[in-house]
Amino acid sequence: MENLSTRIRTRFAPSPTGFIHLGNLRSALYPWAFARSKGGDFILRIEDTDQERSSQEAVDVIIEGLHWLGLDIDEGPFYQMQRLERYQATLKILLESGLAYPCYMSEDELNALREKQIANKEKPRYNGTWRPEPGKSLPKIPEGVKPVIRFKNPQEGIVVWKDAVKGVISISNEELDDLVIARPDGTPTYNFCVVVDDLDMQITHVIRGDDHINNTPRQINIIHALGGQVPVYGHLPTVLNEQGEKMSKRNGAMSVRDYQHAGYLPEAILNYLARLGWSHGDAEVFTKEQFVQWFDLDSLGKSPAQFSPEKLIWLNHHYIQHADSEHLAEQTIPFAKKEGIIFLGNQVQAGPEFVKVVDLLKARANTLIEIAQGAKLFYMSAPQHDLQSPEFKTNVSETIIPAIKEFTESLKNTDGTKESIAAAMKEILTKHGIKMPALAMPIRYLMFATTQTPAIDAMISIIGIEEVIKRLSKV
Ligand code: GLU
């Protein structure tokens, strides 16, 4: 095995077995940030040896998700299924050096052993029947049985590591039995592949979910057997949902794609995930650059983080509100198209400039979908009102019509800016001794057939005086 370089190298090693929720991507964010903050490398490794459960679709979601969040990778994706020869070669080395051995115990024998141990209130474990020892004679090799390969785990001593998140963790080798590292068909098992990969890829820091803590002592022992250098481990506490359960599809977690389709900004998700188990003073809102600059393993939280959809939506709103309108408009186009607004390239086919509409709507929107829905008003054709209908009469009363007419007239003397329109409105309000809603509500209704719209002066300015005059002149 090669020596580890001093350059920081981290990895994200997902198993592409279906559902990738935000908690999963957090396990990519921290190793990525650590590599970036130290000028190191971030590697993507796809752990696809569970062929039955792995899918290309899940790999695509992972790669797209990383790309969307801007977590750039320096090397990979490496696929474990493409490294089988390498695992075989390493298995051979362990077998030849007596650090691993074939075990011919059948499934039935193993089950019987386990049942006996459970009945005796012992922890179920392999009993070392086929483990070679000096002076020990092994059973006769049964015919026609393909063996598994077991790692010859040390039987004495303890495995200790200083976990970057959890502190010192130690476990006695007596607790660990001889792990199966290759199945009867010769395919290597999970823990073995991880070790070979982490060594080959010269990973210096393994930052991963704490569901892997139990694997770590086994992996460390195999690393020692291979003469490799043990990386620093940091095990991240689980992400819990609002109910305090482990996040999963079953209890309603959304995939990273779902968030994208629901109109979240990647900046908001990144910021949110960063805080889900890491902190920097009381900073809640920060850029990706600040996050990288501030990131350190010392500030990772030790207790489980709890997912809060409200906080995520708050952050999304924050990022939308402060986004550059041009950029935001570009991001909103796919959602606007879904709402039926027609674009030719990046421009709306007809109606006000899309960026102006987005610029107005961003102050109140929580998601890009909300902007797109709000934008529809600006592009729909003028409503056809039945002036005699009770609904119309309720919304546009006889008594307000003179004020509307005067306002329509005065619009001709404005320069079309929001400010001049506001001034014109104010004049009419004063003259008629009425309050803003008394005039704004019927105007909204006349223009859009709804009274729920953003600020009326801004709306009129964006739609354009000519079109507004046309709509208001219906009364
Ligand atoms: N493939 C493992 C998982 O998705 C991660 C293994 C590791 O990070 O060591 O849970």
PDB file of C-alpha atoms and ligand atoms in Angstrom, residues 11 13-15 45 47 190 194 206 208 211-212, ligand 1:
ATOM      1  CA  ARG A  11     -14.679  11.346   0.158  1.00  0.00           C
ATOM      2  CA  ALA A  13     -19.178   7.217  -0.555  1.00  0.00           C
ATOM      3  CA  PRO A  14     -22.909   6.761  -1.010  1.00  0.00           C
ATOM      4  CA  SER A  15     -24.618   3.488  -1.750  1.00  0.00           C
ATOM      5  CA  ARG A  45     -17.082   6.937  -4.711  1.00  0.00           C
ATOM      6  CA  GLU A  47     -20.570   1.932  -3.359  1.00  0.00           C
ATOM      7  CA  TYR A 190     -18.767  -4.106   2.114  1.00  0.00           C
ATOM      8  CA  VAL A 194     -14.334   0.404   1.903  1.00  0.00           C
ATOM      9  CA  VAL A 206     -13.345   9.694   6.680  1.00  0.00           C
ATOM     10  CA  ARG A 208     -19.550   9.826   7.472  1.00  0.00           C
ATOM     11  CA  ASP A 211     -24.360   4.403  11.616  1.00  0.00           C
ATOM     12  CA  HIS A 212     -20.872   3.325  10.538  1.00  0.00           C
TER      13      HIS A 212
HETATM   14  N1  GLU B   1     -21.836   3.479   1.483  1.00  0.00           N
HETATM   15  C1  GLU B   1     -22.059   3.854   2.846  1.00  0.00           C
HETATM   16  C2  GLU B   1     -23.409   4.468   2.991  1.00  0.00           C
HETATM   17  O1  GLU B   1     -23.989   4.922   2.021  1.00  0.00           O
HETATM   18  C3  GLU B   1     -21.028   4.834   3.356  1.00  0.00           C
HETATM   19  C4  GLU B   1     -19.750   4.177   3.661  1.00  0.00           C
HETATM   20  C5  GLU B   1     -18.718   5.088   4.227  1.00  0.00           C
HETATM   21  O2  GLU B   1     -18.864   6.318   4.182  1.00  0.00           O
HETATM   22  O3  GLU B   1     -17.722   4.548   4.704  1.00  0.00           O
HETATM   23  O4  GLU B   1     -23.928   4.504   4.070  1.00  0.00           O
END
